[in-house]
PDB file of C-alpha atoms in Angstrom:
ATOM      1  CA  UNK A 287       0.000   0.000   0.000  1.00 69.00           C
ATOM      2  CA  UNK A 288       1.387   3.394  -0.995  1.00 79.00           C
ATOM      3  CA  UNK A 289       2.103   5.590   2.055  1.00 85.00           C
ATOM      4  CA  UNK A 290       0.106   8.776   2.492  1.00 92.00           C
ATOM      5  CA  UNK A 291       1.903  12.111   2.135  1.00 94.00           C
ATOM      6  CA  UNK A 292       2.777  14.533   4.891  1.00 96.00           C
ATOM      7  CA  UNK A 293       0.348  17.413   5.469  1.00 97.00           C
ATOM      8  CA  UNK A 294       2.205  20.615   6.346  1.00 98.00           C
ATOM      9  CA  UNK A 295       0.210  23.579   7.653  1.00 97.00           C
ATOM     10  CA  UNK A 296       1.561  27.146   7.642  1.00 97.00           C
ATOM     11  CA  UNK A 297      -0.147  30.397   8.523  1.00 94.00           C
ATOM     12  CA  UNK A 298       1.647  32.540   5.934  1.00 93.00           C
ATOM     13  CA  UNK A 299       2.527  32.358   2.258  1.00 93.00           C
ATOM     14  CA  UNK A 300       6.280  32.973   2.770  1.00 92.00           C
ATOM     15  CA  UNK A 301       6.371  29.968   5.117  1.00 94.00           C
ATOM     16  CA  UNK A 302       4.820  27.767   2.426  1.00 96.00           C
ATOM     17  CA  UNK A 303       7.258  29.197  -0.109  1.00 95.00           C
ATOM     18  CA  UNK A 304      10.243  28.408   2.091  1.00 95.00           C
ATOM     19  CA  UNK A 305       9.147  24.821   2.681  1.00 97.00           C
ATOM     20  CA  UNK A 306       8.117  24.180  -0.913  1.00 96.00           C
ATOM     21  CA  UNK A 307      11.689  24.816  -2.045  1.00 95.00           C
ATOM     22  CA  UNK A 308      13.219  22.396   0.454  1.00 96.00           C
ATOM     23  CA  UNK A 309      14.736  19.019  -0.326  1.00 96.00           C
ATOM     24  CA  UNK A 310      11.769  16.639  -0.153  1.00 96.00           C
ATOM     25  CA  UNK A 311      13.530  13.822  -2.029  1.00 94.00           C
ATOM     26  CA  UNK A 312      12.654  10.439  -0.571  1.00 93.00           C
ATOM     27  CA  UNK A 313       9.612  11.742   1.312  1.00 94.00           C
ATOM     28  CA  UNK A 314       7.179   8.949   2.184  1.00 91.00           C
ATOM     29  CA  UNK A 315       4.070   9.335   0.039  1.00 91.00           C
ATOM     30  CA  UNK A 316       5.798  11.741  -2.325  1.00 93.00           C
ATOM     31  CA  UNK A 317       5.798  15.536  -2.135  1.00 93.00           C
ATOM     32  CA  UNK A 318       3.995  16.982   0.892  1.00 95.00           C
ATOM     33  CA  UNK A 319       0.629  18.693   0.816  1.00 96.00           C
ATOM     34  CA  UNK A 320       1.506  22.281   1.762  1.00 97.00           C
ATOM     35  CA  UNK A 321      -1.424  24.425   2.898  1.00 97.00           C
ATOM     36  CA  UNK A 322      -1.632  28.051   4.025  1.00 96.00           C
ATOM     37  CA  UNK A 323      -4.222  28.279   6.786  1.00 96.00           C
ATOM     38  CA  UNK A 324      -4.184  32.006   7.431  1.00 94.00           C
ATOM     39  CA  UNK A 325      -3.383  33.600  10.775  1.00 93.00           C
ATOM     40  CA  UNK A 326      -5.186  32.729  13.980  1.00 92.00           C
ATOM     41  CA  UNK A 327      -6.889  29.828  15.713  1.00 93.00           C
ATOM     42  CA  UNK A 328     -10.229  30.152  13.945  1.00 94.00           C
ATOM     43  CA  UNK A 329      -8.771  29.973  10.453  1.00 95.00           C
ATOM     44  CA  UNK A 330      -6.306  27.213  11.306  1.00 96.00           C
ATOM     45  CA  UNK A 331      -8.950  25.080  12.999  1.00 95.00           C
ATOM     46  CA  UNK A 332     -11.416  25.507  10.131  1.00 96.00           C
ATOM     47  CA  UNK A 333      -8.774  24.626   7.537  1.00 96.00           C
ATOM     48  CA  UNK A 334      -7.534  21.450   9.190  1.00 95.00           C
ATOM     49  CA  UNK A 335     -11.071  20.209   9.872  1.00 95.00           C
ATOM     50  CA  UNK A 336     -11.973  20.715   6.225  1.00 94.00           C
ATOM     51  CA  UNK A 337      -8.863  18.897   5.031  1.00 94.00           C
ATOM     52  CA  UNK A 338      -9.248  15.925   7.371  1.00 92.00           C
ATOM     53  CA  UNK A 339     -12.941  15.406   6.715  1.00 90.00           C
ATOM     54  CA  UNK A 340     -12.698  15.799   2.933  1.00 88.00           C
ATOM     55  CA  UNK A 341      -9.787  13.347   2.645  1.00 79.00           C
ATOM     56  CA  UNK A 342     -10.051  10.821   5.508  1.00 69.00           C
ATOM     57  CA  UNK A 343      -6.931   8.682   5.555  1.00 74.00           C
ATOM     58  CA  UNK A 344      -5.323  10.965   2.994  1.00 88.00           C
ATOM     59  CA  UNK A 345      -2.364  12.072   5.117  1.00 93.00           C
ATOM     60  CA  UNK A 346       0.376  10.124   6.861  1.00 93.00           C
ATOM     61  CA  UNK A 347       1.201  12.789   9.466  1.00 95.00           C
ATOM     62  CA  UNK A 348       0.610  16.473  10.161  1.00 96.00           C
ATOM     63  CA  UNK A 349       3.195  19.167  10.811  1.00 97.00           C
ATOM     64  CA  UNK A 350       2.492  22.737  11.888  1.00 98.00           C
ATOM     65  CA  UNK A 351       5.508  24.751  10.805  1.00 97.00           C
ATOM     66  CA  UNK A 352       6.493  28.350  10.322  1.00 96.00           C
ATOM     67  CA  UNK A 353       7.946  31.402  11.997  1.00 93.00           C
ATOM     68  CA  UNK A 354       7.420  32.250  15.623  1.00 91.00           C
ATOM     69  CA  UNK A 355       8.568  34.279  18.581  1.00 90.00           C
ATOM     70  CA  UNK A 356      10.692  33.065  21.469  1.00 91.00           C
ATOM     71  CA  UNK A 357       9.574  34.027  24.953  1.00 89.00           C
ATOM     72  CA  UNK A 358      12.621  32.619  26.735  1.00 89.00           C
ATOM     73  CA  UNK A 359      15.934  34.506  26.922  1.00 87.00           C
ATOM     74  CA  UNK A 360      19.064  33.147  25.319  1.00 87.00           C
ATOM     75  CA  UNK A 361      17.425  31.937  22.091  1.00 91.00           C
ATOM     76  CA  UNK A 362      18.768  33.316  18.807  1.00 89.00           C
ATOM     77  CA  UNK A 363      16.848  34.249  15.649  1.00 89.00           C
ATOM     78  CA  UNK A 364      17.121  31.260  13.321  1.00 92.00           C
ATOM     79  CA  UNK A 365      16.929  28.689  16.128  1.00 95.00           C
ATOM     80  CA  UNK A 366      14.161  26.108  15.888  1.00 97.00           C
ATOM     81  CA  UNK A 367      11.780  25.510  18.800  1.00 97.00           C
ATOM     82  CA  UNK A 368      10.032  22.137  18.608  1.00 98.00           C
ATOM     83  CA  UNK A 369       6.928  21.604  20.719  1.00 97.00           C
ATOM     84  CA  UNK A 370       6.646  18.800  23.229  1.00 96.00           C
ATOM     85  CA  UNK A 371       3.394  20.426  24.326  1.00 95.00           C
ATOM     86  CA  UNK A 372       1.096  23.210  23.137  1.00 96.00           C
ATOM     87  CA  UNK A 373      -1.010  25.264  25.535  1.00 94.00           C
ATOM     88  CA  UNK A 374      -3.978  27.351  24.458  1.00 92.00           C
ATOM     89  CA  UNK A 375      -5.217  30.618  25.903  1.00 88.00           C
ATOM     90  CA  UNK A 376      -7.754  28.755  28.031  1.00 90.00           C
ATOM     91  CA  UNK A 377      -5.031  26.773  29.783  1.00 88.00           C
ATOM     92  CA  UNK A 378      -5.506  23.408  28.016  1.00 92.00           C
ATOM     93  CA  UNK A 379      -2.239  21.621  27.339  1.00 94.00           C
ATOM     94  CA  UNK A 380      -1.795  19.224  24.398  1.00 95.00           C
ATOM     95  CA  UNK A 381       1.168  16.880  24.861  1.00 93.00           C
ATOM     96  CA  UNK A 382       3.067  16.327  21.589  1.00 95.00           C
ATOM     97  CA  UNK A 383       5.168  13.177  21.836  1.00 93.00           C
ATOM     98  CA  UNK A 384       7.101  13.892  18.636  1.00 94.00           C
ATOM     99  CA  UNK A 385       9.056  16.796  20.119  1.00 94.00           C
ATOM    100  CA  UNK A 386      12.256  15.096  21.311  1.00 94.00           C
ATOM    101  CA  UNK A 387      12.527  12.860  18.232  1.00 95.00           C
ATOM    102  CA  UNK A 388      12.082  15.719  15.757  1.00 96.00           C
ATOM    103  CA  UNK A 389      14.495  17.878  17.721  1.00 96.00           C
ATOM    104  CA  UNK A 390      17.149  15.156  17.453  1.00 96.00           C
ATOM    105  CA  UNK A 391      16.554  14.906  13.700  1.00 96.00           C
ATOM    106  CA  UNK A 392      17.039  18.661  13.320  1.00 97.00           C
ATOM    107  CA  UNK A 393      20.251  18.625  15.356  1.00 97.00           C
ATOM    108  CA  UNK A 394      21.554  15.730  13.267  1.00 95.00           C
ATOM    109  CA  UNK A 395      21.069  17.975  10.242  1.00 95.00           C
ATOM    110  CA  UNK A 396      23.163  20.703  11.874  1.00 96.00           C
ATOM    111  CA  UNK A 397      20.380  22.989  13.085  1.00 97.00           C
ATOM    112  CA  UNK A 398      20.097  24.520  16.557  1.00 96.00           C
ATOM    113  CA  UNK A 399      16.913  23.129  18.092  1.00 97.00           C
ATOM    114  CA  UNK A 400      15.192  23.536  21.455  1.00 97.00           C
ATOM    115  CA  UNK A 401      12.302  21.482  22.806  1.00 96.00           C
ATOM    116  CA  UNK A 402       9.575  22.889  25.009  1.00 95.00           C
ATOM    117  CA  UNK A 403       6.030  24.170  25.388  1.00 95.00           C
ATOM    118  CA  UNK A 404       4.490  26.477  22.795  1.00 96.00           C
ATOM    119  CA  UNK A 405       1.755  28.889  23.828  1.00 93.00           C
ATOM    120  CA  UNK A 406      -0.953  29.643  21.245  1.00 91.00           C
ATOM    121  CA  UNK A 407      -2.131  33.213  21.781  1.00 89.00           C
ATOM    122  CA  UNK A 408      -4.991  35.179  20.255  1.00 84.00           C
ATOM    123  CA  UNK A 409      -2.842  38.243  19.636  1.00 83.00           C
ATOM    124  CA  UNK A 410       0.754  39.310  19.057  1.00 77.00           C
ATOM    125  CA  UNK A 411       2.639  38.936  22.333  1.00 74.00           C
ATOM    126  CA  UNK A 412       5.189  41.551  23.339  1.00 74.00           C
ATOM    127  CA  UNK A 413       7.127  42.914  26.275  1.00 68.00           C
ATOM    128  CA  UNK A 414       6.133  41.894  29.761  1.00 72.00           C
ATOM    129  CA  UNK A 415       3.588  39.400  28.481  1.00 73.00           C
ATOM    130  CA  UNK A 416       6.419  37.363  26.954  1.00 76.00           C
ATOM    131  CA  UNK A 417       8.176  37.292  30.297  1.00 82.00           C
ATOM    132  CA  UNK A 418       4.956  36.122  31.967  1.00 80.00           C
ATOM    133  CA  UNK A 419       4.554  33.284  29.465  1.00 81.00           C
ATOM    134  CA  UNK A 420       8.156  32.196  30.015  1.00 81.00           C
ATOM    135  CA  UNK A 421       7.604  32.152  33.775  1.00 82.00           C
ATOM    136  CA  UNK A 422       4.624  29.891  33.078  1.00 85.00           C
ATOM    137  CA  UNK A 423       6.917  27.427  31.282  1.00 84.00           C
ATOM    138  CA  UNK A 424       6.670  28.380  27.611  1.00 89.00           C
ATOM    139  CA  UNK A 425       9.556  28.697  25.153  1.00 91.00           C
ATOM    140  CA  UNK A 426       7.683  29.979  22.095  1.00 92.00           C
ATOM    141  CA  UNK A 427       4.430  31.642  21.125  1.00 92.00           C
ATOM    142  CA  UNK A 428       2.287  31.232  18.005  1.00 92.00           C
ATOM    143  CA  UNK A 429      -1.335  31.814  16.968  1.00 92.00           C
ATOM    144  CA  UNK A 430      -2.415  28.539  15.320  1.00 95.00           C
ATOM    145  CA  UNK A 431      -0.959  25.297  16.710  1.00 96.00           C
ATOM    146  CA  UNK A 432      -3.437  24.644  19.530  1.00 96.00           C
ATOM    147  CA  UNK A 433      -6.383  24.873  17.130  1.00 96.00           C
ATOM    148  CA  UNK A 434      -4.778  22.350  14.780  1.00 97.00           C
ATOM    149  CA  UNK A 435      -4.099  19.915  17.606  1.00 96.00           C
ATOM    150  CA  UNK A 436      -7.638  20.296  18.932  1.00 95.00           C
ATOM    151  CA  UNK A 437      -9.040  19.428  15.501  1.00 95.00           C
ATOM    152  CA  UNK A 438      -6.711  16.447  15.169  1.00 94.00           C
ATOM    153  CA  UNK A 439      -7.748  15.157  18.573  1.00 93.00           C
ATOM    154  CA  UNK A 440     -11.377  15.385  17.529  1.00 93.00           C
ATOM    155  CA  UNK A 441     -11.102  13.892  14.025  1.00 92.00           C
ATOM    156  CA  UNK A 442      -7.863  11.860  13.709  1.00 92.00           C
ATOM    157  CA  UNK A 443      -6.349  11.375  17.193  1.00 91.00           C
ATOM    158  CA  UNK A 444      -3.987   8.618  16.019  1.00 90.00           C
ATOM    159  CA  UNK A 445      -2.384  10.729  13.292  1.00 93.00           C
ATOM    160  CA  UNK A 446       1.265  11.573  14.089  1.00 94.00           C
ATOM    161  CA  UNK A 447       1.697  15.290  14.653  1.00 96.00           C
ATOM    162  CA  UNK A 448       4.588  17.702  15.127  1.00 97.00           C
ATOM    163  CA  UNK A 449       4.907  21.442  15.703  1.00 98.00           C
ATOM    164  CA  UNK A 450       7.961  23.589  15.043  1.00 97.00           C
ATOM    165  CA  UNK A 451       8.658  27.293  14.872  1.00 97.00           C
ATOM    166  CA  UNK A 452      11.752  29.004  13.528  1.00 96.00           C
ATOM    167  CA  UNK A 453      12.499  32.026  15.683  1.00 93.00           C
ATOM    168  CA  UNK A 454      12.294  35.446  14.064  1.00 89.00           C
ATOM    169  CA  UNK A 455      12.219  37.617  17.163  1.00 83.00           C
ATOM    170  CA  UNK A 456      13.183  37.141  20.783  1.00 78.00           C
ATOM    171  CA  UNK A 457      12.636  38.998  24.080  1.00 65.00           C
ATOM    172  CA  UNK A 458      15.928  40.786  23.472  1.00 64.00           C
ATOM    173  CA  UNK A 459      15.150  41.514  19.786  1.00 63.00           C
ATOM    174  CA  UNK A 460      11.451  42.099  19.323  1.00 61.00           C
ATOM    175  CA  UNK A 461       9.631  42.391  16.010  1.00 59.00           C
ATOM    176  CA  UNK A 462       9.773  45.734  14.125  1.00 52.00           C
ATOM    177  CA  UNK A 463      13.218  46.609  15.404  1.00 49.00           C
ATOM    178  CA  UNK A 464      16.002  47.328  12.835  1.00 42.00           C
ATOM    179  CA  UNK A 465      17.336  43.768  13.087  1.00 45.00           C
ATOM    180  CA  UNK A 466      14.002  42.219  12.069  1.00 55.00           C
ATOM    181  CA  UNK A 467      14.716  42.018   8.337  1.00 56.00           C
ATOM    182  CA  UNK A 468      18.063  40.151   8.656  1.00 60.00           C
ATOM    183  CA  UNK A 469      16.503  37.900  11.301  1.00 67.00           C
ATOM    184  CA  UNK A 470      13.582  37.190   8.975  1.00 72.00           C
ATOM    185  CA  UNK A 471      15.879  36.200   6.116  1.00 82.00           C
ATOM    186  CA  UNK A 472      17.833  33.899   8.416  1.00 86.00           C
ATOM    187  CA  UNK A 473      14.612  32.328   9.708  1.00 90.00           C
ATOM    188  CA  UNK A 474      13.329  31.794   6.158  1.00 90.00           C
ATOM    189  CA  UNK A 475      16.496  29.952   5.186  1.00 93.00           C
ATOM    190  CA  UNK A 476      16.394  27.880   8.363  1.00 96.00           C
ATOM    191  CA  UNK A 477      12.763  26.909   7.779  1.00 97.00           C
ATOM    192  CA  UNK A 478      13.705  25.597   4.345  1.00 97.00           C
ATOM    193  CA  UNK A 479      16.629  23.706   5.906  1.00 97.00           C
ATOM    194  CA  UNK A 480      14.272  21.844   8.270  1.00 98.00           C
ATOM    195  CA  UNK A 481      12.794  19.851   5.370  1.00 98.00           C
ATOM    196  CA  UNK A 482      15.214  16.869   5.419  1.00 97.00           C
ATOM    197  CA  UNK A 483      14.600  16.427   9.151  1.00 97.00           C
ATOM    198  CA  UNK A 484      10.832  16.467   8.515  1.00 97.00           C
ATOM    199  CA  UNK A 485      11.334  13.796   5.843  1.00 96.00           C
ATOM    200  CA  UNK A 486      13.305  11.664   8.314  1.00 95.00           C
ATOM    201  CA  UNK A 487      10.700  12.112  11.046  1.00 96.00           C
ATOM    202  CA  UNK A 488       7.803  11.246   8.730  1.00 95.00           C
ATOM    203  CA  UNK A 489       9.561   8.107   7.506  1.00 92.00           C
ATOM    204  CA  UNK A 490      10.086   6.923  11.075  1.00 89.00           C
ATOM    205  CA  UNK A 491       6.484   7.609  12.082  1.00 83.00           C
ATOM    206  CA  UNK A 492       4.398   6.567   9.101  1.00 71.00           C
ATOM    207  CA  UNK A 493       2.154   3.510   9.529  1.00 62.00           C
ATOM    208  CA  UNK A 494       3.552   0.246   8.213  1.00 51.00           C
ATOM    209  CA  UNK A 495       1.488  -2.264   6.295  1.00 44.00           C
ATOM    210  CA  UNK A 496      -0.144  -4.691   8.688  1.00 38.00           C
ATOM    211  CA  UNK A 497       0.826  -2.636  11.767  1.00 36.00           C
ATOM    212  CA  UNK A 498      -1.133  -0.195  13.900  1.00 33.00           C
ATOM    213  CA  UNK A 499      -0.609   3.510  13.794  1.00 32.00           C
ATOM    214  CA  UNK A 500       0.707   4.723  17.121  1.00 34.00           C
ATOM    215  CA  UNK A 501      -0.775   7.922  18.450  1.00 36.00           C
ATOM    216  CA  UNK A 502       1.557  10.861  18.999  1.00 44.00           C
ATOM    217  CA  UNK A 503      -0.992  13.351  20.274  1.00 51.00           C
ATOM    218  CA  UNK A 504      -2.368  12.946  23.762  1.00 52.00           C
ATOM    219  CA  UNK A 505      -5.694  14.222  25.060  1.00 50.00           C
ATOM    220  CA  UNK A 506      -5.571  17.840  26.220  1.00 56.00           C
ATOM    221  CA  UNK A 507      -5.394  18.279  29.951  1.00 52.00           C
ATOM    222  CA  UNK A 508      -5.828  21.387  32.049  1.00 45.00           C
ATOM    223  CA  UNK A 509      -2.434  23.006  32.336  1.00 41.00           C
ATOM    224  CA  UNK A 510      -0.722  22.808  35.674  1.00 35.00           C
ATOM    225  CA  UNK A 511       0.945  26.114  34.812  1.00 36.00           C
ATOM    226  CA  UNK A 512      -0.625  29.408  35.965  1.00 32.00           C
ATOM    227  CA  UNK A 513      -3.087  31.087  33.632  1.00 30.00           C
ATOM    228  CA  UNK A 514      -1.825  33.781  31.281  1.00 30.00           C
ATOM    229  CA  UNK A 515      -1.366  37.116  32.968  1.00 29.00           C
ATOM    230  CA  UNK A 516      -3.903  39.727  31.954  1.00 23.00           C
TER     231      UNK A 516
END
């Protein structure tokens, strides 16, 4: 049986562009299905639900990938932060078992990768709010991943899933400062360079003929971390 391709979800067109030009040779199921969801939880959740219900069994794994912001100090633009959990604004925490394995694959390919919790916010996070999220245990912030994982849990809970963000701005170098453009170019190149690691991860986690598909996404649980500061 031919393996199903990888579904890769990005919020922005430049993210899709970066990944489309990566080295997908040898990818299980052939070239990935690259989809721009738009920004925000509502759009991301709607898109992934539509894709999964219109093509049940059509994807071998799902990756949420793109640019993001670090909320922890000491992380450099161009670093990759891989999620081992994603928390939403309501405090629900989705455990993502793929985090350590994908992080190792990225490091094997020569990239600087960190593993930790991503926080999905409903707005752009800046200043003191970043510090508050870091104190609550987060390493990165985005605006889509929690909605994708919630939809997966509802529709295809056994589908392998991974989340990664390439850092554009950090607490020390926030967005819209003079260094943003060079940091953005570096992040774009790094995002493209993650492709071989995604190919490796998908190959290791795709279902084999005659064998069960192991779940990589656990049920959301209320976060044990404090709620987001208002």
